[in-house]
Amino acid sequence: MTQSPQTSTAKTQKLTPFQDKIKKPLRKQQISVLQINLGRRCNLACTHCHVEAGPKRTEELSPEVCEQLIEIINRFPQIQTVDLTGGAPEMNYGFKPIVEAAFAQNKEIIVRSNLTIFFEPGFEDLPQYFAQHKVRVVASLPCYLQSNVDKQRGTGVYEESIKALQQLNALGYGRDPQLIVDLVYNPALPMSEDFNLPPAQEKLEKDYKAYLEEYFGIQFNHLLTITNLPIGRTKQYFQRRGWHQIYLRFLEDNYNGETVSQLMCRNELSIDYLGNVYDCDFNQMENLPAKMPNGEAVTVSKLLEAHNLDLISTIQTAPYCYGCTAGSGSSCGGSLI
Ligand code: SF4
Ligand code: SF4
């Protein structure tokens, strides 16, 4: 595990602008991933949630934007992956129509599920629905031990997550090569200025697999380790303690240039429930829209009008980008190198 730098010096050192660190503008490559944030509604309200989602949030995809997204899925063979997130994506408008459009076009479909949604009234059919549409399930389980999960996500979340994973296993997930279930680990928010990056992904995956198999008979495919980026509730947590700048400094001190070519923003479009386009979900949460070379913000309508998904040349960056490039790197697909 990476140890914290001396925080006394961290407090006084200025952060290098991310653009200067990478030395040249971060260029977009050909788009192959469409990540759609369907809305902010969620049955949970986790402490680390960068989306600040919860049961009382009402923002969700409109029927018009949903139709436009289906048009993009149908029209552009270059899209290989449709990645659905939220909130709890399953609770927000457009979830099933988009899954079915992507399935009909033979795209890889990812749903970022909190698993506990399987036990909410009206959502009990989800495991079978996922299996029928070969949806790859990416589920947060920030620790394989109950107390740590319940602390981060709420009492009872661990038990429901275990039951949900057992249901998925019973349908063939984690066993049938076409039915993939991955788990996501992110470090607990720190209690002091002794910050940590996630431990090595491969080693932690082995520990998760051994524990979940031994105690619950659970099998899963991959463990994805994700660094806490200081945005949303995580940023507020750091700011309340006066640690925001120190944490950014810690991330910069662990900068690893080898991660830059693998950053997830290179080939993805992140879409919000209003049809605005961002370079990644983090920029979406921080309201930093993707831009065309003429400075105009990109929207789903503009992509369709131009009949071109590759309207962005330079990715918008911010200090929290250091979270993606620290140590082994971090993305929605886990560590980068
Ligand atoms: S389950 Fe995910 S979207 Fe919902 S509150 Fe927790 S972190 Fe946020
Ligand atoms: S936050 Fe990460 S994924 Fe988003 S633009 Fe910055 S480096 Fe890229």
mmCIF file of N, CA, C and O in Angstrom, residues 193-291:
data_model
loop_
_atom_site.group_PDB
_atom_site.id
_atom_site.type_symbol
_atom_site.label_atom_id
_atom_site.label_comp_id
_atom_site.label_asym_id
_atom_site.label_seq_id
_atom_site.Cartn_x
_atom_site.Cartn_y
_atom_site.Cartn_z
ATOM 1 N N GLU A 193 -4.754 12.133 8.178
ATOM 2 C CA GLU A 193 -4.085 12.543 6.939
ATOM 3 C C GLU A 193 -3.133 11.464 6.406
ATOM 4 O O GLU A 193 -2.339 11.722 5.513
ATOM 5 N N ASP A 194 -3.237 10.276 6.950
ATOM 6 C CA ASP A 194 -2.419 9.161 6.483
ATOM 7 C C ASP A 194 -3.175 8.483 5.322
ATOM 8 O O ASP A 194 -3.833 7.468 5.487
ATOM 9 N N PHE A 195 -3.102 9.095 4.135
ATOM 10 C CA PHE A 195 -3.908 8.637 3.002
ATOM 11 C C PHE A 195 -3.312 7.387 2.360
ATOM 12 O O PHE A 195 -2.101 7.182 2.409
ATOM 13 N N ASN A 196 -4.172 6.619 1.718
ATOM 14 C CA ASN A 196 -3.724 5.414 1.010
ATOM 15 C C ASN A 196 -4.350 5.340 -0.373
ATOM 16 O O ASN A 196 -5.502 5.726 -0.552
ATOM 17 N N LEU A 197 -3.581 4.781 -1.291
ATOM 18 C CA LEU A 197 -4.151 4.380 -2.583
ATOM 19 C C LEU A 197 -4.667 2.960 -2.418
ATOM 20 O O LEU A 197 -4.322 2.283 -1.438
ATOM 21 N N PRO A 198 -5.478 2.456 -3.363
ATOM 22 C CA PRO A 198 -5.919 1.071 -3.241
ATOM 23 C C PRO A 198 -4.718 0.122 -3.262
ATOM 24 O O PRO A 198 -3.707 0.414 -3.908
ATOM 25 N N PRO A 199 -4.821 -1.016 -2.572
ATOM 26 C CA PRO A 199 -3.736 -2.007 -2.641
ATOM 27 C C PRO A 199 -3.676 -2.635 -4.038
ATOM 28 O O PRO A 199 -4.570 -2.405 -4.859
ATOM 29 N N ALA A 200 -2.631 -3.444 -4.290
ATOM 30 C CA ALA A 200 -2.471 -4.080 -5.609
ATOM 31 C C ALA A 200 -3.717 -4.901 -5.945
ATOM 32 O O ALA A 200 -4.180 -5.716 -5.132
ATOM 33 N N GLN A 201 -4.255 -4.654 -7.140
ATOM 34 C CA GLN A 201 -5.545 -5.251 -7.545
ATOM 35 C C GLN A 201 -5.507 -6.780 -7.546
ATOM 36 O O GLN A 201 -6.420 -7.438 -7.041
ATOM 37 N N GLU A 202 -4.418 -7.329 -8.112
ATOM 38 C CA GLU A 202 -4.349 -8.788 -8.282
ATOM 39 C C GLU A 202 -4.350 -9.521 -6.936
ATOM 40 O O GLU A 202 -5.065 -10.507 -6.734
ATOM 41 N N LYS A 203 -3.572 -9.004 -6.011
ATOM 42 C CA LYS A 203 -3.451 -9.634 -4.689
ATOM 43 C C LYS A 203 -4.789 -9.522 -3.932
ATOM 44 O O LYS A 203 -5.270 -10.487 -3.334
ATOM 45 N N LEU A 204 -5.395 -8.333 -4.001
ATOM 46 C CA LEU A 204 -6.662 -8.139 -3.281
ATOM 47 C C LEU A 204 -7.758 -9.022 -3.881
ATOM 48 O O LEU A 204 -8.608 -9.563 -3.167
ATOM 49 N N GLU A 205 -7.723 -9.182 -5.209
ATOM 50 C CA GLU A 205 -8.713 -10.055 -5.877
ATOM 51 C C GLU A 205 -8.621 -11.476 -5.320
ATOM 52 O O GLU A 205 -9.630 -12.121 -5.045
ATOM 53 N N LYS A 206 -7.400 -11.947 -5.143
ATOM 54 C CA LYS A 206 -7.205 -13.310 -4.598
ATOM 55 C C LYS A 206 -7.813 -13.407 -3.204
ATOM 56 O O LYS A 206 -8.467 -14.392 -2.861
ATOM 57 N N ASP A 207 -7.588 -12.382 -2.370
ATOM 58 C CA ASP A 207 -8.129 -12.389 -1.002
ATOM 59 C C ASP A 207 -9.661 -12.389 -1.030
ATOM 60 O O ASP A 207 -10.311 -13.134 -0.307
ATOM 61 N N TYR A 208 -10.241 -11.527 -1.868
ATOM 62 C CA TYR A 208 -11.713 -11.478 -1.994
ATOM 63 C C TYR A 208 -12.238 -12.844 -2.422
ATOM 64 O O TYR A 208 -13.206 -13.349 -1.867
ATOM 65 N N LYS A 209 -11.603 -13.410 -3.451
ATOM 66 C CA LYS A 209 -12.109 -14.678 -4.015
ATOM 67 C C LYS A 209 -12.062 -15.770 -2.953
ATOM 68 O O LYS A 209 -13.024 -16.528 -2.788
ATOM 69 N N ALA A 210 -10.936 -15.841 -2.238
ATOM 70 C CA ALA A 210 -10.794 -16.908 -1.237
ATOM 71 C C ALA A 210 -11.854 -16.747 -0.148
ATOM 72 O O ALA A 210 -12.522 -17.705 0.242
ATOM 73 N N TYR A 211 -12.057 -15.525 0.332
ATOM 74 C CA TYR A 211 -12.986 -15.299 1.452
ATOM 75 C C TYR A 211 -14.434 -15.564 1.017
ATOM 76 O O TYR A 211 -15.181 -16.279 1.700
ATOM 77 N N LEU A 212 -14.822 -14.996 -0.110
ATOM 78 C CA LEU A 212 -16.229 -15.117 -0.530
ATOM 79 C C LEU A 212 -16.577 -16.549 -0.915
ATOM 80 O O LEU A 212 -17.700 -17.012 -0.685
ATOM 81 N N GLU A 213 -15.614 -17.271 -1.467
ATOM 82 C CA GLU A 213 -15.836 -18.689 -1.809
ATOM 83 C C GLU A 213 -15.963 -19.510 -0.517
ATOM 84 O O GLU A 213 -16.900 -20.301 -0.356
ATOM 85 N N GLU A 214 -15.043 -19.298 0.407
ATOM 86 C CA GLU A 214 -15.029 -20.118 1.623
ATOM 87 C C GLU A 214 -16.283 -19.899 2.481
ATOM 88 O O GLU A 214 -16.899 -20.846 2.949
ATOM 89 N N TYR A 215 -16.670 -18.639 2.664
ATOM 90 C CA TYR A 215 -17.770 -18.367 3.604
ATOM 91 C C TYR A 215 -19.143 -18.366 2.956
ATOM 92 O O TYR A 215 -20.145 -18.598 3.622
ATOM 93 N N PHE A 216 -19.222 -18.065 1.658
ATOM 94 C CA PHE A 216 -20.543 -17.933 1.029
ATOM 95 C C PHE A 216 -20.677 -18.717 -0.273
ATOM 96 O O PHE A 216 -21.716 -18.656 -0.918
ATOM 97 N N GLY A 217 -19.640 -19.412 -0.701
ATOM 98 C CA GLY A 217 -19.697 -20.159 -1.960
ATOM 99 C C GLY A 217 -19.843 -19.257 -3.180
ATOM 100 O O GLY A 217 -20.340 -19.671 -4.219
ATOM 101 N N ILE A 218 -19.392 -17.994 -3.049
ATOM 102 C CA ILE A 218 -19.585 -17.018 -4.144
ATOM 103 C C ILE A 218 -18.390 -17.023 -5.093
ATOM 104 O O ILE A 218 -17.230 -17.069 -4.662
ATOM 105 N N GLN A 219 -18.719 -16.935 -6.392
ATOM 106 C CA GLN A 219 -17.668 -16.769 -7.410
ATOM 107 C C GLN A 219 -17.921 -15.480 -8.185
ATOM 108 O O GLN A 219 -19.077 -15.136 -8.424
ATOM 109 N N PHE A 220 -16.846 -14.806 -8.529
ATOM 110 C CA PHE A 220 -16.988 -13.617 -9.381
ATOM 111 C C PHE A 220 -15.781 -13.563 -10.315
ATOM 112 O O PHE A 220 -14.834 -14.336 -10.160
ATOM 113 N N ASN A 221 -15.825 -12.645 -11.308
ATOM 114 C CA ASN A 221 -14.774 -12.640 -12.329
ATOM 115 C C ASN A 221 -13.562 -11.801 -11.930
ATOM 116 O O ASN A 221 -12.471 -12.327 -11.765
ATOM 117 N N HIS A 222 -13.759 -10.486 -11.812
ATOM 118 C CA HIS A 222 -12.599 -9.620 -11.549
ATOM 119 C C HIS A 222 -12.908 -8.693 -10.385
ATOM 120 O O HIS A 222 -14.059 -8.302 -10.188
ATOM 121 N N LEU A 223 -11.863 -8.310 -9.692
ATOM 122 C CA LEU A 223 -11.994 -7.230 -8.716
ATOM 123 C C LEU A 223 -11.388 -5.978 -9.345
ATOM 124 O O LEU A 223 -10.281 -6.021 -9.886
ATOM 125 N N LEU A 224 -12.128 -4.884 -9.303
ATOM 126 C CA LEU A 224 -11.641 -3.618 -9.859
ATOM 127 C C LEU A 224 -11.351 -2.677 -8.695
ATOM 128 O O LEU A 224 -12.246 -2.390 -7.888
ATOM 129 N N THR A 225 -10.125 -2.221 -8.582
ATOM 130 C CA THR A 225 -9.803 -1.292 -7.490
ATOM 131 C C THR A 225 -9.867 0.143 -8.023
ATOM 132 O O THR A 225 -9.350 0.435 -9.099
ATOM 133 N N ILE A 226 -10.537 0.996 -7.276
ATOM 134 C CA ILE A 226 -10.767 2.374 -7.717
ATOM 135 C C ILE A 226 -10.306 3.335 -6.615
ATOM 136 O O ILE A 226 -10.638 3.164 -5.447
ATOM 137 N N THR A 227 -9.535 4.343 -7.025
ATOM 138 C CA THR A 227 -9.071 5.367 -6.082
ATOM 139 C C THR A 227 -10.212 6.335 -5.782
ATOM 140 O O THR A 227 -11.009 6.656 -6.670
ATOM 141 N N ASN A 228 -10.303 6.807 -4.545
ATOM 142 C CA ASN A 228 -11.301 7.836 -4.212
ATOM 143 C C ASN A 228 -10.888 9.164 -4.838
ATOM 144 O O ASN A 228 -9.832 9.713 -4.492
ATOM 145 N N LEU A 229 -11.702 9.666 -5.766
ATOM 146 C CA LEU A 229 -11.428 10.986 -6.332
ATOM 147 C C LEU A 229 -12.122 12.040 -5.472
ATOM 148 O O LEU A 229 -13.259 11.821 -5.051
ATOM 149 N N PRO A 230 -11.452 13.162 -5.217
ATOM 150 C CA PRO A 230 -12.070 14.157 -4.341
ATOM 151 C C PRO A 230 -13.133 14.975 -5.068
ATOM 152 O O PRO A 230 -12.931 16.141 -5.422
ATOM 153 N N ILE A 231 -14.264 14.343 -5.306
ATOM 154 C CA ILE A 231 -15.417 15.036 -5.882
ATOM 155 C C ILE A 231 -16.668 14.558 -5.133
ATOM 156 O O ILE A 231 -16.622 13.563 -4.410
ATOM 157 N N GLY A 232 -17.772 15.258 -5.302
ATOM 158 C CA GLY A 232 -19.032 14.868 -4.656
ATOM 159 C C GLY A 232 -18.886 14.774 -3.147
ATOM 160 O O GLY A 232 -18.225 15.602 -2.512
ATOM 161 N N ARG A 233 -19.511 13.734 -2.557
ATOM 162 C CA ARG A 233 -19.469 13.603 -1.086
ATOM 163 C C ARG A 233 -18.054 13.395 -0.569
ATOM 164 O O ARG A 233 -17.735 13.786 0.549
ATOM 165 N N THR A 234 -17.190 12.783 -1.393
ATOM 166 C CA THR A 234 -15.800 12.572 -0.960
ATOM 167 C C THR A 234 -15.089 13.917 -0.831
ATOM 168 O O THR A 234 -14.355 14.155 0.128
ATOM 169 N N LYS A 235 -15.327 14.814 -1.787
ATOM 170 C CA LYS A 235 -14.710 16.146 -1.701
ATOM 171 C C LYS A 235 -15.205 16.870 -0.442
ATOM 172 O O LYS A 235 -14.415 17.439 0.307
ATOM 173 N N GLN A 236 -16.520 16.792 -0.196
ATOM 174 C CA GLN A 236 -17.055 17.471 0.996
ATOM 175 C C GLN A 236 -16.411 16.912 2.269
ATOM 176 O O GLN A 236 -16.104 17.648 3.191
ATOM 177 N N TYR A 237 -16.217 15.590 2.278
ATOM 178 C CA TYR A 237 -15.602 14.937 3.438
ATOM 179 C C TYR A 237 -14.203 15.525 3.684
ATOM 180 O O TYR A 237 -13.849 15.886 4.804
ATOM 181 N N PHE A 238 -13.422 15.624 2.600
ATOM 182 C CA PHE A 238 -12.062 16.168 2.745
ATOM 183 C C PHE A 238 -12.106 17.654 3.122
ATOM 184 O O PHE A 238 -11.331 18.118 3.943
ATOM 185 N N GLN A 239 -13.031 18.380 2.503
ATOM 186 C CA GLN A 239 -13.094 19.832 2.766
ATOM 187 C C GLN A 239 -13.465 20.112 4.220
ATOM 188 O O GLN A 239 -12.898 21.005 4.846
ATOM 189 N N ARG A 240 -14.402 19.340 4.779
ATOM 190 C CA ARG A 240 -14.832 19.553 6.174
ATOM 191 C C ARG A 240 -13.650 19.420 7.132
ATOM 192 O O ARG A 240 -13.614 20.060 8.168
ATOM 193 N N ARG A 241 -12.700 18.566 6.766
ATOM 194 C CA ARG A 241 -11.544 18.340 7.638
ATOM 195 C C ARG A 241 -10.329 19.182 7.247
ATOM 196 O O ARG A 241 -9.255 19.024 7.822
ATOM 197 N N GLY A 242 -10.479 20.018 6.227
ATOM 198 C CA GLY A 242 -9.353 20.840 5.772
ATOM 199 C C GLY A 242 -8.290 20.034 5.045
ATOM 200 O O GLY A 242 -7.122 20.428 5.001
ATOM 201 N N TRP A 243 -8.681 18.883 4.466
ATOM 202 C CA TRP A 243 -7.697 17.987 3.848
ATOM 203 C C TRP A 243 -7.738 17.992 2.316
ATOM 204 O O TRP A 243 -7.006 17.231 1.689
ATOM 205 N N HIS A 244 -8.596 18.791 1.719
ATOM 206 C CA HIS A 244 -8.804 18.677 0.273
ATOM 207 C C HIS A 244 -7.508 18.882 -0.512
ATOM 208 O O HIS A 244 -7.120 18.047 -1.343
ATOM 209 N N GLN A 245 -6.823 19.998 -0.224
ATOM 210 C CA GLN A 245 -5.579 20.291 -0.949
ATOM 211 C C GLN A 245 -4.489 19.267 -0.608
ATOM 212 O O GLN A 245 -3.693 18.880 -1.458
ATOM 213 N N ILE A 246 -4.483 18.822 0.642
ATOM 214 C CA ILE A 246 -3.435 17.869 1.067
ATOM 215 C C ILE A 246 -3.644 16.533 0.351
ATOM 216 O O ILE A 246 -2.684 15.871 -0.060
ATOM 217 N N TYR A 247 -4.897 16.155 0.186
ATOM 218 C CA TYR A 247 -5.177 14.887 -0.507
ATOM 219 C C TYR A 247 -4.791 14.995 -1.989
ATOM 220 O O TYR A 247 -4.171 14.076 -2.541
ATOM 221 N N LEU A 248 -5.103 16.144 -2.612
ATOM 222 C CA LEU A 248 -4.695 16.333 -4.014
ATOM 223 C C LEU A 248 -3.169 16.266 -4.138
ATOM 224 O O LEU A 248 -2.627 15.682 -5.070
ATOM 225 N N ARG A 249 -2.504 16.864 -3.182
ATOM 226 C CA ARG A 249 -1.038 16.847 -3.158
ATOM 227 C C ARG A 249 -0.522 15.394 -3.054
ATOM 228 O O ARG A 249 0.418 14.996 -3.729
ATOM 229 N N PHE A 250 -1.169 14.632 -2.197
ATOM 230 C CA PHE A 250 -0.820 13.208 -2.040
ATOM 231 C C PHE A 250 -0.981 12.477 -3.380
ATOM 232 O O PHE A 250 -0.109 11.695 -3.786
ATOM 233 N N LEU A 251 -2.091 12.775 -4.081
ATOM 234 C CA LEU A 251 -2.310 12.116 -5.373
ATOM 235 C C LEU A 251 -1.234 12.547 -6.366
ATOM 236 O O LEU A 251 -0.681 11.719 -7.097
ATOM 237 N N GLU A 252 -0.911 13.837 -6.382
ATOM 238 C CA GLU A 252 0.135 14.294 -7.312
ATOM 239 C C GLU A 252 1.472 13.637 -6.976
ATOM 240 O O GLU A 252 2.221 13.242 -7.879
ATOM 241 N N ASP A 253 1.779 13.505 -5.714
ATOM 242 C CA ASP A 253 3.063 12.889 -5.324
ATOM 243 C C ASP A 253 3.164 11.447 -5.797
ATOM 244 O O ASP A 253 4.251 10.903 -5.910
ATOM 245 N N ASN A 254 2.010 10.826 -6.029
ATOM 246 C CA ASN A 254 2.006 9.440 -6.509
ATOM 247 C C ASN A 254 1.741 9.350 -8.011
ATOM 248 O O ASN A 254 1.360 8.288 -8.519
ATOM 249 N N TYR A 255 1.898 10.477 -8.712
ATOM 250 C CA TYR A 255 1.636 10.509 -10.164
ATOM 251 C C TYR A 255 2.481 9.477 -10.903
ATOM 252 O O TYR A 255 3.683 9.341 -10.651
ATOM 253 N N ASN A 256 1.843 8.770 -11.819
ATOM 254 C CA ASN A 256 2.539 7.767 -12.632
ATOM 255 C C ASN A 256 2.198 8.014 -14.108
ATOM 256 O O ASN A 256 1.077 7.719 -14.551
ATOM 257 N N GLY A 257 3.155 8.570 -14.846
ATOM 258 C CA GLY A 257 2.937 8.945 -16.245
ATOM 259 C C GLY A 257 2.536 7.781 -17.147
ATOM 260 O O GLY A 257 1.927 7.983 -18.203
ATOM 261 N N GLU A 258 2.864 6.558 -16.722
ATOM 262 C CA GLU A 258 2.531 5.389 -17.565
ATOM 263 C C GLU A 258 1.026 5.147 -17.671
ATOM 264 O O GLU A 258 0.553 4.422 -18.534
ATOM 265 N N THR A 259 0.264 5.753 -16.761
ATOM 266 C CA THR A 259 -1.191 5.522 -16.779
ATOM 267 C C THR A 259 -1.899 6.362 -17.850
ATOM 268 O O THR A 259 -3.020 6.051 -18.242
ATOM 269 N N VAL A 260 -1.225 7.422 -18.314
ATOM 270 C CA VAL A 260 -1.927 8.422 -19.128
ATOM 271 C C VAL A 260 -2.501 7.841 -20.424
ATOM 272 O O VAL A 260 -3.629 8.169 -20.822
ATOM 273 N N SER A 261 -1.754 6.949 -21.056
ATOM 274 C CA SER A 261 -2.247 6.399 -22.331
ATOM 275 C C SER A 261 -3.476 5.502 -22.116
ATOM 276 O O SER A 261 -4.206 5.217 -23.054
ATOM 277 N N GLN A 262 -3.708 5.073 -20.877
ATOM 278 C CA GLN A 262 -4.810 4.137 -20.612
ATOM 279 C C GLN A 262 -6.039 4.809 -19.998
ATOM 280 O O GLN A 262 -7.010 4.125 -19.679
ATOM 281 N N LEU A 263 -5.999 6.110 -19.805
ATOM 282 C CA LEU A 263 -7.108 6.764 -19.089
ATOM 283 C C LEU A 263 -8.450 6.500 -19.775
ATOM 284 O O LEU A 263 -8.540 6.542 -21.001
ATOM 285 N N MET A 264 -9.480 6.276 -18.984
ATOM 286 C CA MET A 264 -10.771 5.896 -19.576
ATOM 287 C C MET A 264 -11.399 7.026 -20.396
ATOM 288 O O MET A 264 -12.198 6.771 -21.290
ATOM 289 N N CYS A 265 -11.009 8.281 -20.075
ATOM 290 C CA CYS A 265 -11.589 9.406 -20.821
ATOM 291 C C CYS A 265 -11.104 9.446 -22.265
ATOM 292 O O CYS A 265 -11.669 10.170 -23.090
ATOM 293 N N ARG A 266 -10.068 8.672 -22.611
ATOM 294 C CA ARG A 266 -9.504 8.744 -23.956
ATOM 295 C C ARG A 266 -10.511 8.335 -25.024
ATOM 296 O O ARG A 266 -10.509 8.872 -26.118
ATOM 297 N N ASN A 267 -11.344 7.335 -24.727
ATOM 298 C CA ASN A 267 -12.214 6.803 -25.791
ATOM 299 C C ASN A 267 -13.687 6.717 -25.386
ATOM 300 O O ASN A 267 -14.439 5.961 -25.960
ATOM 301 N N GLU A 268 -14.058 7.506 -24.344
ATOM 302 C CA GLU A 268 -15.469 7.411 -23.953
ATOM 303 C C GLU A 268 -16.186 8.750 -23.997
ATOM 304 O O GLU A 268 -15.568 9.806 -23.893
ATOM 305 N N LEU A 269 -17.505 8.663 -24.158
ATOM 306 C CA LEU A 269 -18.381 9.813 -23.970
ATOM 307 C C LEU A 269 -19.222 9.518 -22.749
ATOM 308 O O LEU A 269 -19.783 8.426 -22.626
ATOM 309 N N SER A 270 -19.293 10.480 -21.857
ATOM 310 C CA SER A 270 -20.126 10.330 -20.665
ATOM 311 C C SER A 270 -21.321 11.270 -20.840
ATOM 312 O O SER A 270 -21.148 12.468 -21.072
ATOM 313 N N ILE A 271 -22.515 10.711 -20.764
ATOM 314 C CA ILE A 271 -23.731 11.490 -21.077
ATOM 315 C C ILE A 271 -24.547 11.670 -19.796
ATOM 316 O O ILE A 271 -24.728 10.706 -19.048
ATOM 317 N N ASP A 272 -25.082 12.860 -19.578
ATOM 318 C CA ASP A 272 -25.942 13.029 -18.406
ATOM 319 C C ASP A 272 -27.415 12.892 -18.799
ATOM 320 O O ASP A 272 -27.747 12.736 -19.977
ATOM 321 N N TYR A 273 -28.293 12.966 -17.797
ATOM 322 C CA TYR A 273 -29.721 12.705 -18.048
ATOM 323 C C TYR A 273 -30.364 13.786 -18.917
ATOM 324 O O TYR A 273 -31.469 13.612 -19.415
ATOM 325 N N LEU A 274 -29.650 14.915 -19.120
ATOM 326 C CA LEU A 274 -30.185 15.985 -19.976
ATOM 327 C C LEU A 274 -29.634 15.906 -21.404
ATOM 328 O O LEU A 274 -29.990 16.714 -22.253
ATOM 329 N N GLY A 275 -28.717 14.969 -21.643
ATOM 330 C CA GLY A 275 -28.144 14.837 -22.990
ATOM 331 C C GLY A 275 -26.878 15.662 -23.177
ATOM 332 O O GLY A 275 -26.407 15.843 -24.304
ATOM 333 N N ASN A 276 -26.305 16.189 -22.093
ATOM 334 C CA ASN A 276 -25.008 16.872 -22.195
ATOM 335 C C ASN A 276 -23.889 15.835 -22.197
ATOM 336 O O ASN A 276 -24.029 14.767 -21.598
ATOM 337 N N VAL A 277 -22.786 16.185 -22.852
ATOM 338 C CA VAL A 277 -21.695 15.225 -23.027
ATOM 339 C C VAL A 277 -20.456 15.699 -22.250
ATOM 340 O O VAL A 277 -20.126 16.893 -22.263
ATOM 341 N N TYR A 278 -19.805 14.757 -21.598
ATOM 342 C CA TYR A 278 -18.595 15.028 -20.808
ATOM 343 C C TYR A 278 -17.532 14.009 -21.217
ATOM 344 O O TYR A 278 -17.839 12.965 -21.792
ATOM 345 N N ASP A 279 -16.290 14.294 -20.818
ATOM 346 C CA ASP A 279 -15.218 13.346 -21.137
ATOM 347 C C ASP A 279 -15.220 12.141 -20.207
ATOM 348 O O ASP A 279 -14.655 11.103 -20.546
ATOM 349 N N CYS A 280 -15.789 12.284 -19.017
ATOM 350 C CA CYS A 280 -15.896 11.149 -18.094
ATOM 351 C C CYS A 280 -16.957 11.481 -17.056
ATOM 352 O O CYS A 280 -17.408 12.630 -16.958
ATOM 353 N N ASP A 281 -17.339 10.479 -16.271
ATOM 354 C CA ASP A 281 -18.382 10.653 -15.257
ATOM 355 C C ASP A 281 -17.942 11.641 -14.162
ATOM 356 O O ASP A 281 -18.765 12.351 -13.591
ATOM 357 N N PHE A 282 -16.633 11.696 -13.894
ATOM 358 C CA PHE A 282 -16.155 12.620 -12.853
ATOM 359 C C PHE A 282 -16.348 14.069 -13.318
ATOM 360 O O PHE A 282 -16.813 14.913 -12.562
ATOM 361 N N ASN A 283 -15.990 14.334 -14.573
ATOM 362 C CA ASN A 283 -16.207 15.684 -15.108
ATOM 363 C C ASN A 283 -17.703 16.000 -15.120
ATOM 364 O O ASN A 283 -18.103 17.148 -14.892
ATOM 365 N N GLN A 284 -18.517 14.983 -15.392
ATOM 366 C CA GLN A 284 -19.961 15.194 -15.361
ATOM 367 C C GLN A 284 -20.393 15.672 -13.969
ATOM 368 O O GLN A 284 -21.149 16.626 -13.827
ATOM 369 N N MET A 285 -19.902 15.013 -12.932
ATOM 370 C CA MET A 285 -20.304 15.380 -11.574
ATOM 371 C C MET A 285 -19.794 16.760 -11.184
ATOM 372 O O MET A 285 -20.390 17.449 -10.377
ATOM 373 N N GLU A 286 -18.674 17.153 -11.773
ATOM 374 C CA GLU A 286 -18.101 18.464 -11.453
ATOM 375 C C GLU A 286 -18.536 19.533 -12.470
ATOM 376 O O GLU A 286 -18.014 20.642 -12.480
ATOM 377 N N ASN A 287 -19.480 19.152 -13.343
ATOM 378 C CA ASN A 287 -20.046 20.084 -14.317
ATOM 379 C C ASN A 287 -18.980 20.721 -15.211
ATOM 380 O O ASN A 287 -18.949 21.944 -15.394
ATOM 381 N N LEU A 288 -18.116 19.878 -15.758
ATOM 382 C CA LEU A 288 -17.064 20.325 -16.672
ATOM 383 C C LEU A 288 -17.339 19.666 -18.032
ATOM 384 O O LEU A 288 -16.879 18.557 -18.311
ATOM 385 N N PRO A 289 -18.151 20.334 -18.880
ATOM 386 C CA PRO A 289 -18.588 19.687 -20.124
ATOM 387 C C PRO A 289 -17.453 19.481 -21.126
ATOM 388 O O PRO A 289 -16.481 20.242 -21.134
ATOM 389 N N ALA A 290 -17.622 18.485 -21.978
ATOM 390 C CA ALA A 290 -16.673 18.262 -23.081
ATOM 391 C C ALA A 290 -16.857 19.378 -24.103
ATOM 392 O O ALA A 290 -17.970 19.874 -24.299
ATOM 393 N N LYS A 291 -15.755 19.737 -24.757
ATOM 394 C CA LYS A 291 -15.823 20.859 -25.713
ATOM 395 C C LYS A 291 -15.310 20.453 -27.086
ATOM 396 O O LYS A 291 -14.385 19.650 -27.204
#
